[in-house]
Coordinates of C-alpha atoms in Angstrom, one line a residue:
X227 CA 14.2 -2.6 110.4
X228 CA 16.3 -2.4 107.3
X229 CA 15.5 1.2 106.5
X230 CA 16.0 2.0 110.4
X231 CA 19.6 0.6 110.2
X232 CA 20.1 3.1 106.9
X233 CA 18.6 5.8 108.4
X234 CA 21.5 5.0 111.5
X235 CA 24.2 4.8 108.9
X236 CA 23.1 7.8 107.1
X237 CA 23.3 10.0 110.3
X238 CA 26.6 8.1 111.5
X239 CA 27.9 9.4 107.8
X240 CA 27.0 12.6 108.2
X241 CA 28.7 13.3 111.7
X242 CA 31.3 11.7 110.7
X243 CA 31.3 13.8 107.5
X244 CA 31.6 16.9 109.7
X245 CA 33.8 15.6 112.1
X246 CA 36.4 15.3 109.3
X247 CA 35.5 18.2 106.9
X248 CA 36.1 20.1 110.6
X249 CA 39.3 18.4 111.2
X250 CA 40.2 19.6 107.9
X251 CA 39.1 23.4 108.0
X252 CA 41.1 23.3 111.5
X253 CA 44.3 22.2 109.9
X254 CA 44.1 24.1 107.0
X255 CA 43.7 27.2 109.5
X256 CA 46.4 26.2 111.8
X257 CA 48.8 25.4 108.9
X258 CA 48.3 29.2 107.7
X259 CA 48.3 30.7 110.5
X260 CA 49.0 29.3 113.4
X261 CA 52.4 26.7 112.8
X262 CA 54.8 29.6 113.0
X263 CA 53.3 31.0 116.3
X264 CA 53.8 27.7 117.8
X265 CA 57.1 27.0 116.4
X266 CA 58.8 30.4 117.1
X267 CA 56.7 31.8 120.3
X268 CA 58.4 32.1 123.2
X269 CA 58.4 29.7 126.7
X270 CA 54.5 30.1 126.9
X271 CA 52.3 27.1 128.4
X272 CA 50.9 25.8 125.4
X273 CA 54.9 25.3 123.9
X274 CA 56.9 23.6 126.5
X275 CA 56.7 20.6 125.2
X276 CA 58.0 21.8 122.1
X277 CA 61.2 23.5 123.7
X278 CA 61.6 19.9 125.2
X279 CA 61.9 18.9 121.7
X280 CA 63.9 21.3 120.4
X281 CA 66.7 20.2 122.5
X282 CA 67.0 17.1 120.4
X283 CA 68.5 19.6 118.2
X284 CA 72.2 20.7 117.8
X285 CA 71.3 24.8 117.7
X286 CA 73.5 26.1 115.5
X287 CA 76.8 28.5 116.1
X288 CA 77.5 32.1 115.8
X289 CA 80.8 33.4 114.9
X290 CA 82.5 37.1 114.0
X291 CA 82.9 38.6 110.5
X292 CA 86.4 36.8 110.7
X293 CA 85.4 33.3 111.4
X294 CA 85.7 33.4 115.4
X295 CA 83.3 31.2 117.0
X296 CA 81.3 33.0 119.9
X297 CA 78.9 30.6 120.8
X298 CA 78.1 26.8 119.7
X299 CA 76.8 23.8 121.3
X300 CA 78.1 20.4 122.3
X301 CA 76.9 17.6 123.5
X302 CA 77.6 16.4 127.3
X303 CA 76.4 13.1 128.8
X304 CA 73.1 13.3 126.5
X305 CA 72.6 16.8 127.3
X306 CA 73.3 19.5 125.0
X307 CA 75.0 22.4 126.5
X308 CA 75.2 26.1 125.7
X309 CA 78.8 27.5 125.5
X310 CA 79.5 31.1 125.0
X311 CA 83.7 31.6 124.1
X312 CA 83.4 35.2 124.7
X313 CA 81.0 35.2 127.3
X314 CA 80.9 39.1 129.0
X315 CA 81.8 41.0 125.9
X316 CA 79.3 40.2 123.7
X317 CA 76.7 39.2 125.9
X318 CA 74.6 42.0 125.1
X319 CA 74.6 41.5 121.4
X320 CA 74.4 37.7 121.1
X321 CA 72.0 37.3 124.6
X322 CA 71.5 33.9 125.7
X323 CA 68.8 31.1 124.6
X324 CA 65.4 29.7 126.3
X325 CA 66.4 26.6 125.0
X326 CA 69.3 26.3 127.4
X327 CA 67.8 28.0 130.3
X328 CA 63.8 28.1 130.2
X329 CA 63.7 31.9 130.9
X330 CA 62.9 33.6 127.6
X331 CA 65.8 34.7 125.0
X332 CA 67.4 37.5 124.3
X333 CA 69.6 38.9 121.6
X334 CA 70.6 37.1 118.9
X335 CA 69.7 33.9 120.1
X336 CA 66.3 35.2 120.2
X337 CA 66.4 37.5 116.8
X338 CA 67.8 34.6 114.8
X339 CA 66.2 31.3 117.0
X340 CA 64.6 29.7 113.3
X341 CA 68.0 30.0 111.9
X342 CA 70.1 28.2 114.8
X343 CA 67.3 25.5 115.2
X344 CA 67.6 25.0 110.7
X345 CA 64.3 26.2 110.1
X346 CA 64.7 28.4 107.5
X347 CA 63.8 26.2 104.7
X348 CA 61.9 23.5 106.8
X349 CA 58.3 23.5 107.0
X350 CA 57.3 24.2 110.6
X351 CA 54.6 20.8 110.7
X352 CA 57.7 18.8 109.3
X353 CA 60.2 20.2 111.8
X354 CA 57.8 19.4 114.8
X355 CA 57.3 16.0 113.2
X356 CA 60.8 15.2 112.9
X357 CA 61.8 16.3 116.3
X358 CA 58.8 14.3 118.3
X359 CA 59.9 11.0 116.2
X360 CA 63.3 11.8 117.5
X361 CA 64.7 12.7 113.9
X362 CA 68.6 14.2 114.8
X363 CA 68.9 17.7 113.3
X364 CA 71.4 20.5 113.3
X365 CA 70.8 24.4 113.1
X366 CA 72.3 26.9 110.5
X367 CA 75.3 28.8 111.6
X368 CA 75.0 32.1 112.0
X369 CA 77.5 34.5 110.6
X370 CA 78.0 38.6 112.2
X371 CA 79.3 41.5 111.0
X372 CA 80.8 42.4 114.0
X373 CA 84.7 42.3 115.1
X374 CA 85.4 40.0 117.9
X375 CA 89.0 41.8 118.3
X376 CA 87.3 45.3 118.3
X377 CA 84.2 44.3 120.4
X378 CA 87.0 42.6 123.2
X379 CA 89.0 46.4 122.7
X380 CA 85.6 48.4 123.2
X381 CA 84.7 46.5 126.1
X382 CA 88.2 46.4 127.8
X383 CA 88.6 50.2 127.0
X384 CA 85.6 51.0 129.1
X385 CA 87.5 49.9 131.5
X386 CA 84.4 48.4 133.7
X387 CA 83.1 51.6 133.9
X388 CA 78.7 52.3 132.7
X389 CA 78.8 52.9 129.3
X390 CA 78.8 52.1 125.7
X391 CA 80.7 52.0 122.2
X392 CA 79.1 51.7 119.2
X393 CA 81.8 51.2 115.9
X394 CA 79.9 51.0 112.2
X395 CA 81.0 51.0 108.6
X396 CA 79.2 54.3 107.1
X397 CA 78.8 52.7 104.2
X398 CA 77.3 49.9 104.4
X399 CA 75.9 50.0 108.1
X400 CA 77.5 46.8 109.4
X401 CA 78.3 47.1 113.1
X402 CA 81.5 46.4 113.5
X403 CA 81.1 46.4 117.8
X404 CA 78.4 47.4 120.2
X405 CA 79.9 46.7 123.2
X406 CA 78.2 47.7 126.6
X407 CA 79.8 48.0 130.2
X408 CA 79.0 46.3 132.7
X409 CA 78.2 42.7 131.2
X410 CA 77.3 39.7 132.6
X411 CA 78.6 36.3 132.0
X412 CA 76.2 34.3 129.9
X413 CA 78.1 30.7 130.8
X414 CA 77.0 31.2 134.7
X415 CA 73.7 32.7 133.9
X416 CA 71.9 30.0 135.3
X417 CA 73.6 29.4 138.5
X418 CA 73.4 33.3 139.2
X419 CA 70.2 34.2 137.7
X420 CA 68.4 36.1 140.2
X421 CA 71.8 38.6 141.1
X422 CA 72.0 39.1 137.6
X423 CA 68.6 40.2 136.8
X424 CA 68.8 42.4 139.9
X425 CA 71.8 43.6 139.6
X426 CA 71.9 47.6 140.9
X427 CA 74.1 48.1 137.9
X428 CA 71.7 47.1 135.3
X429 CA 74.5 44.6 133.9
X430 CA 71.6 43.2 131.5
X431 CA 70.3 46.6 130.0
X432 CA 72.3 47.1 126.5
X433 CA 73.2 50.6 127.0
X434 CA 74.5 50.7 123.3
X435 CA 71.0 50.1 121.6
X436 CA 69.1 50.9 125.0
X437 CA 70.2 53.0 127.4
X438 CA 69.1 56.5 126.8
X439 CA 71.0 59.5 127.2
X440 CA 71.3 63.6 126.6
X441 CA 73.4 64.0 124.3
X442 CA 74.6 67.2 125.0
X443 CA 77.1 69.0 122.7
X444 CA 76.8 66.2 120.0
X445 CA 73.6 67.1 119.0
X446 CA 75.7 70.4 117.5
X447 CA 75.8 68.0 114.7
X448 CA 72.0 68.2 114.2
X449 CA 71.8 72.2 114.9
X450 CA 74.6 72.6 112.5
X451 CA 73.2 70.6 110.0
X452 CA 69.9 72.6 110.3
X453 CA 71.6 75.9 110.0
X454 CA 73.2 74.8 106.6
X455 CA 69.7 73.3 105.1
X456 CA 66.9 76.3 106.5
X457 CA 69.2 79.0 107.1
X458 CA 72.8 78.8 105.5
X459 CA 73.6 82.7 105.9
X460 CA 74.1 81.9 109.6
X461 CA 77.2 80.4 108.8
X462 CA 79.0 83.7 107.6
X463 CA 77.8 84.8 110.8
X464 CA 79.5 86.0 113.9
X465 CA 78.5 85.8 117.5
X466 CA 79.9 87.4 120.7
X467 CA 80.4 84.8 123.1
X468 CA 80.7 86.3 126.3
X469 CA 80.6 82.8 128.4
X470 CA 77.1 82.9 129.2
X471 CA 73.7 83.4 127.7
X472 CA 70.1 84.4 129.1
X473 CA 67.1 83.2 127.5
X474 CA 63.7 84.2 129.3
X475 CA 65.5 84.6 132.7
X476 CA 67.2 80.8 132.8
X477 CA 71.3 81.2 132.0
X478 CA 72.9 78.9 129.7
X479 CA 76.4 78.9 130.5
X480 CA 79.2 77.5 128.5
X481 CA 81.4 74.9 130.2
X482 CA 83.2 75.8 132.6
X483 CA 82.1 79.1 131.8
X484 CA 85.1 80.1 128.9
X485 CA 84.3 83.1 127.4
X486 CA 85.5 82.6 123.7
X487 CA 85.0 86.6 122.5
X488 CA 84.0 87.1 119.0
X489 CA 84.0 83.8 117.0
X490 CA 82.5 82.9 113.9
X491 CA 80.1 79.9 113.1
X492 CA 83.2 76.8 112.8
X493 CA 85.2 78.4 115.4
X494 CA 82.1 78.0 117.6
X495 CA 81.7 74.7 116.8
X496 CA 85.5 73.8 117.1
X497 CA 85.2 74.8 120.8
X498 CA 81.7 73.6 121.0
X499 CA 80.5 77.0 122.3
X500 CA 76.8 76.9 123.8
X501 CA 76.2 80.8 123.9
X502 CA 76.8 80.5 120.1
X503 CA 74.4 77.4 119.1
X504 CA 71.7 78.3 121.8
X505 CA 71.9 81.7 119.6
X506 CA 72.0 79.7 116.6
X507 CA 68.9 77.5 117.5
X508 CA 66.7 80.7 118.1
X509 CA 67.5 81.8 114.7
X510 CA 66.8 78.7 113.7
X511 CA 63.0 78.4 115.3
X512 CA 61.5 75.3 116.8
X513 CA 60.1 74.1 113.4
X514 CA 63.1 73.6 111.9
X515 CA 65.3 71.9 114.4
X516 CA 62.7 69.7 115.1
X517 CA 62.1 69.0 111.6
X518 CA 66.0 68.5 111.4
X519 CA 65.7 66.2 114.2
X520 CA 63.1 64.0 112.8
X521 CA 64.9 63.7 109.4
X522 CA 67.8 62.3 111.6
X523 CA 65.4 59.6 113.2
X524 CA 65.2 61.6 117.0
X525 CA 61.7 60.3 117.2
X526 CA 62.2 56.9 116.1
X527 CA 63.4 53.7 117.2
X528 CA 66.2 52.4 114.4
X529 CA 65.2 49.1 112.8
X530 CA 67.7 46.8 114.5
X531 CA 68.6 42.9 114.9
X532 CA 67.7 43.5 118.3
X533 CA 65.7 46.2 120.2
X534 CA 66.5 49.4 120.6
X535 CA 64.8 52.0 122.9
X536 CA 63.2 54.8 121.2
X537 CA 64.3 58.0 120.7
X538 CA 62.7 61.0 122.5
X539 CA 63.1 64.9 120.5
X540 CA 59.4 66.3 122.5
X541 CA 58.0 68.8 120.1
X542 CA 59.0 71.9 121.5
X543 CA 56.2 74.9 122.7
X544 CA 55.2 77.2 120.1
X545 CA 54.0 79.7 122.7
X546 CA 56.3 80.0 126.1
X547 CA 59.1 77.2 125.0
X548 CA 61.7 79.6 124.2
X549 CA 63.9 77.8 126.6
X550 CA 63.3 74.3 125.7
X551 CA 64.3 75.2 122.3
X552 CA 67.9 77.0 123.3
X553 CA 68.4 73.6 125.6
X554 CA 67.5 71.6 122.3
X555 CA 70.1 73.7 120.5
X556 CA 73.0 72.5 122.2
X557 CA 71.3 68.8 123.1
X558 CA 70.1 69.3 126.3
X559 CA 66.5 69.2 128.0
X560 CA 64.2 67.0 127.7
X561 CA 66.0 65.1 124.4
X562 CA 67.1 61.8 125.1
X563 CA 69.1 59.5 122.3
X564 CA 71.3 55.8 122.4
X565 CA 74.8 55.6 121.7
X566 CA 73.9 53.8 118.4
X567 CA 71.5 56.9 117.1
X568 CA 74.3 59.1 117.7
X569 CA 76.6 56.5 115.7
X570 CA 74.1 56.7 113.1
X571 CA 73.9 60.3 113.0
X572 CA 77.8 60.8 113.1
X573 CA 77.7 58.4 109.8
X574 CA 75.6 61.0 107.5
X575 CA 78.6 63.7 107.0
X576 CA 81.0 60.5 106.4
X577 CA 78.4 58.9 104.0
X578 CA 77.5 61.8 101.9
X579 CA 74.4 62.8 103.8
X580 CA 72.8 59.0 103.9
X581 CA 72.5 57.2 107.0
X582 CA 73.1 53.2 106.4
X583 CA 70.5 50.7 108.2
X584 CA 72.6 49.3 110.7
X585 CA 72.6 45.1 111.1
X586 CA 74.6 42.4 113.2
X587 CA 73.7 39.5 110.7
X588 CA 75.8 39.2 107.5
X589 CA 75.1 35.8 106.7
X590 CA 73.2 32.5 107.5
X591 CA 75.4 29.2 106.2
X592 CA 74.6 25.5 106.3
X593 CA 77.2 23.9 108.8
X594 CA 77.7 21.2 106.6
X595 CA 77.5 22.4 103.1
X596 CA 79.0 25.7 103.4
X597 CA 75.6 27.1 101.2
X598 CA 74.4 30.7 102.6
X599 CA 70.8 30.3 103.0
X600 CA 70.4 34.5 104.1
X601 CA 72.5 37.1 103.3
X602 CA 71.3 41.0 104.5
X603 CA 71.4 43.4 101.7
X604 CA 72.4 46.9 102.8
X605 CA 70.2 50.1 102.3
X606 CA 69.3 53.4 103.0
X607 CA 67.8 54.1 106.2
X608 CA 67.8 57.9 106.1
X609 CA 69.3 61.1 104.2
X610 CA 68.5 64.3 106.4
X611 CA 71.3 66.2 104.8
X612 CA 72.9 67.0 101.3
X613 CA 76.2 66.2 100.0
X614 CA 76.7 69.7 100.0
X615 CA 76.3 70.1 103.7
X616 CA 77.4 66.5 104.7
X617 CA 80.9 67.6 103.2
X618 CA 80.6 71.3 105.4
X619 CA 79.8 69.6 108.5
X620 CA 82.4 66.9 107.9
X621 CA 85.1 69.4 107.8
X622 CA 83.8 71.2 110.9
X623 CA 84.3 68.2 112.7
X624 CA 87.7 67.3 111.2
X625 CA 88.2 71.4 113.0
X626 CA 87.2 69.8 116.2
X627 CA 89.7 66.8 116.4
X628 CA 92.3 69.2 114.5
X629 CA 92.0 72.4 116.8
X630 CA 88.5 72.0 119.1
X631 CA 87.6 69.8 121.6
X632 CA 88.5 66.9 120.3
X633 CA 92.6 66.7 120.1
X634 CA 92.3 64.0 121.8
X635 CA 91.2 61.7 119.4
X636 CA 93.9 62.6 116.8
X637 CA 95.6 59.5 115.1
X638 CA 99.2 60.4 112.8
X639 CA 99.3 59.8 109.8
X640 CA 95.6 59.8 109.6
X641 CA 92.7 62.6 109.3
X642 CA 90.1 62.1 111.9
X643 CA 86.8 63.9 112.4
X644 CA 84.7 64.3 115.3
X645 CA 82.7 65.9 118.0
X646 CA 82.9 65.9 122.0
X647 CA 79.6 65.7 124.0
X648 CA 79.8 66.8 127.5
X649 CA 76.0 66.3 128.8
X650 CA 74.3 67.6 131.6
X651 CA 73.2 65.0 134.3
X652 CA 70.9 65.6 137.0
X653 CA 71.7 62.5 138.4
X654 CA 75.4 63.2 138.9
X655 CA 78.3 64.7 137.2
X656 CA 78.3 65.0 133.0
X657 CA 78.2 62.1 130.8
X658 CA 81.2 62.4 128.7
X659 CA 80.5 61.6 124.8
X660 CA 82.0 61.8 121.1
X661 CA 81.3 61.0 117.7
X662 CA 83.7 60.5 115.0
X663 CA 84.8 58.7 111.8
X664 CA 88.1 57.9 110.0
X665 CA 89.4 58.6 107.3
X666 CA 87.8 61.3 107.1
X667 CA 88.3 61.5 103.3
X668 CA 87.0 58.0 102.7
X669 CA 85.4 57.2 105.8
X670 CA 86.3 53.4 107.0
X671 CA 84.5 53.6 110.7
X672 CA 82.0 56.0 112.7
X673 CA 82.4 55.5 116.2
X674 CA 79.8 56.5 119.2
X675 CA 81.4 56.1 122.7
X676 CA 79.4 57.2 126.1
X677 CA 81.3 57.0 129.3
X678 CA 78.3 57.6 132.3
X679 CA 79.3 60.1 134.5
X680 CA 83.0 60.8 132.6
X681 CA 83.1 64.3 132.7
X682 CA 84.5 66.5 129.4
X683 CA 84.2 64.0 126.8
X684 CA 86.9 65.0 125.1
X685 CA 89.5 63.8 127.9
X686 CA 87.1 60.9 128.7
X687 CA 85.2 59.4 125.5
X688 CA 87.2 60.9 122.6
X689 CA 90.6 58.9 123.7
X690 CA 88.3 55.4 123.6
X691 CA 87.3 56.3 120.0
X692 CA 91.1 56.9 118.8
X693 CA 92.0 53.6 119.9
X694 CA 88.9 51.9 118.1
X695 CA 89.5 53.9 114.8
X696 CA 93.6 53.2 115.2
X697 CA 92.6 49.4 115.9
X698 CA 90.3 49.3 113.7
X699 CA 92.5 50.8 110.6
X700 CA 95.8 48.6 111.2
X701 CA 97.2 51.7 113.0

């Protein structure tokens, strides 16, 4: 009997030996690689009770590059509530939270969720710990680069209309504003949830970072910019602009069908002359405005603190695509680009040929000590062009704003350079666009505006850029 009861202990030791040693291997698996997922996912089945926890927490604030406070959160009869203090401007950039509303997160609330919820230096086990035994905690603060004063301008300038301004520093890629029209107000979302989502005008769609466009006369930039780097005796060159072109039977047409005469290779872009650049493209070949393209990032989607569509550039025909390539010449066709790319591109003649990431976060700080826990770096995202021709194709487009197209977006006192963008729409009448920077000898701001349906953009966009850049500058 004795030996039968060891025998019973033995086996009663050795499942419970596996039992544990299987405990352990699972916790030792989950807290490698499965504590972040649960922490961070978003509203899934398997983490709603965590999100109930989370609300125990005060979620940190976000402010401007000056110290405004866009969003925080206080505390109302024992439930914490959501406030955003310049709700429709920046509702695209900063988004709104699951923790408030239980409908996914967008934005910045979403981007930077471990940082407002203090979780940067917190082990995730000892964060859920701390909030199921009811442990009170506050998030980090979270610190933008962008200009609540300038984003409020952007977004009033647009007057309510669709469309988008993008403002940057060239030279370190901070985005000053990113505004996108029309908003929504994040402070109602709840009650109004449903119109909002379904809104006919897409109020919820950043059309700064994802709205996809032509870019139309613009892209001159890029064909330019090509013409310097594969074939720089094209810029001596001079080209008979008799209003119109024909390529393979289709007639490309300038707008509203000037006729310029002879002009040479700045004059052409000064007036943004299509006959000239579609000429200028088939010199050029496909292979080396698409390779152009690329080295600007036309096939990519820009590393961002929230998403942004991708880029389209389709690789153009080697046999029979004769016509897609004149189209691509002057940014037309089957290309399709966001206001921020072209903000980015714009930023390469005012940054010496090198294109700045772009970011939204400067800093994360603890709300009570002050100490900054992250801080983003800047670096190079991308250097398609030289010095050489950055400087050429920066004082092309101080031409345009001086004599061209873009007179419009002149500033006294100050030397502005630019380009308009008036892109064909199939939809409806010509997106109106420009590009520009100021000063253009040390380059402070680039600015990317879209106005939907607007028409020349250098009566409609280029006028919304001046007042940024003059804001912007103390002018």
């Amino acid at each position: 009997m004795l030996n039968s009861m060891n025998r019973n202990i033995k086996i009663l030791f050795a499942v419970f030996s596996i039992l544990f040693f299987s405990l352990i291997a699972y916790l030792s698996y989950f807290q490698l690689y499965e504590k972040n997922k649960l922490i961070t996912s978003s509203y899934s089945v398997y983490n709603k009770r965590l999100i109930e926890q989370e609300k125990k927490i005060l979620r940190g604030s976000i402010y401007d590059r000056n110290g405004n406070v866009l969003a925080k959160s206080t505390i109302v009869n024992g439930e914490q509530i959501r406030q955003y203090l310049d709700g429709v401007p920046f509702a695209d950039i900063i988004g709104y939270s699951r923790r408030i509303y239980q409908q996914g997160s967008t934005g910045i609330e979403n981007t930077y969720d471990r940082e407002l919820l203090g979780m940067i230096n917190t082990d995730p086990m000892t964060f859920l710990r701390e909030t199921v035994l009811g442990k009170s905690q506050v998030g980090d603060d979270v610190v933008l680069t962008v200009d609540k004063r300038l984003q409020d301008l952007a977004y009033g300038l647009l007057g309510g209309r669709k469309g988008a301004v993008v403002a940057l520093d060239p030279k370190t890629g901070a985005v000053l504003a990113l505004a996108s029209s029309p908003s929504y107000d994040p402070n109602t979302l709840g009650e109004n949830w449903s119109s909002v989502m379904n809104s006919p005008d897409h109020v919820v769609l950043n059309r700064a970072t994802q709205g996809l466009y032509p870019p139309g006369s613009i892209f001159k930039i890029i064909t330019a910019s090509a013409a310097l780097t594969y074939k720089p005796d094209i810029y001596n060159q001079t080209f008979n602009d008799i209003g119109y072109v024909t390529v393979d039977g289709n007639k490309i047409t300038n707008y509203d069908n000037i006729a310029y005469g002879t002009i040479g290779f700045q004059k052409a872009f000064y007036v943004s002359s299509n006959t000239s650049f579609v000429k200028i493209g088939l010199q050029l070949g496909r292979s080396n405005l698409e390779a152009m393209a690329n080295k600007y990032g036309l096939n990519d989607s820009v590393p961002f603190d929230i998403p942004v569509e991708k880029n389209q550039f389709p690789s153009i025909p080697l046999i029979n695509g004769k016509v897609q390539l004149a189209e691509s010449s002057i940014g037309q066709g089957k290309i399709l680009v966001t206001p921020l790319t072209m903000a980015l591109m714009a930023s390469a003649p005012a940054n010496g040929g090198v294109i700045m990431k772009p970011y939204l976060m400067d800093y994360v700080k603890n709300p009570v000590t002050g100490e900054i826990l992250e801080k983003t770096t800047p670096e190079k995202y991308l250097n398609p062009i030289t010095k050489d021709v950055a400087d050429k194709i920066k004082q092309l487009m101080i031409g345009v704003v001086q004599q061209g197209t873009g007179t419009a977006a002149q500033i006294p006192g100050i030397t502005v350079a630019g380009k308009t963008g008036t892109a064909e729409n199939p939809h409806g009448q010509a997106h109106a666009w420009f590009v520009g920077f100021a000063p253009a000898d040390d380059p402070k701001i680039v600015v990317s505006v879209i106005i939907e349906n607007g028409g020349a953009g250098g009566a409609t966009a280029a006028p919304i850029a001046r007042e940024i850049m003059k804001a912007y500058l103390g002018y």
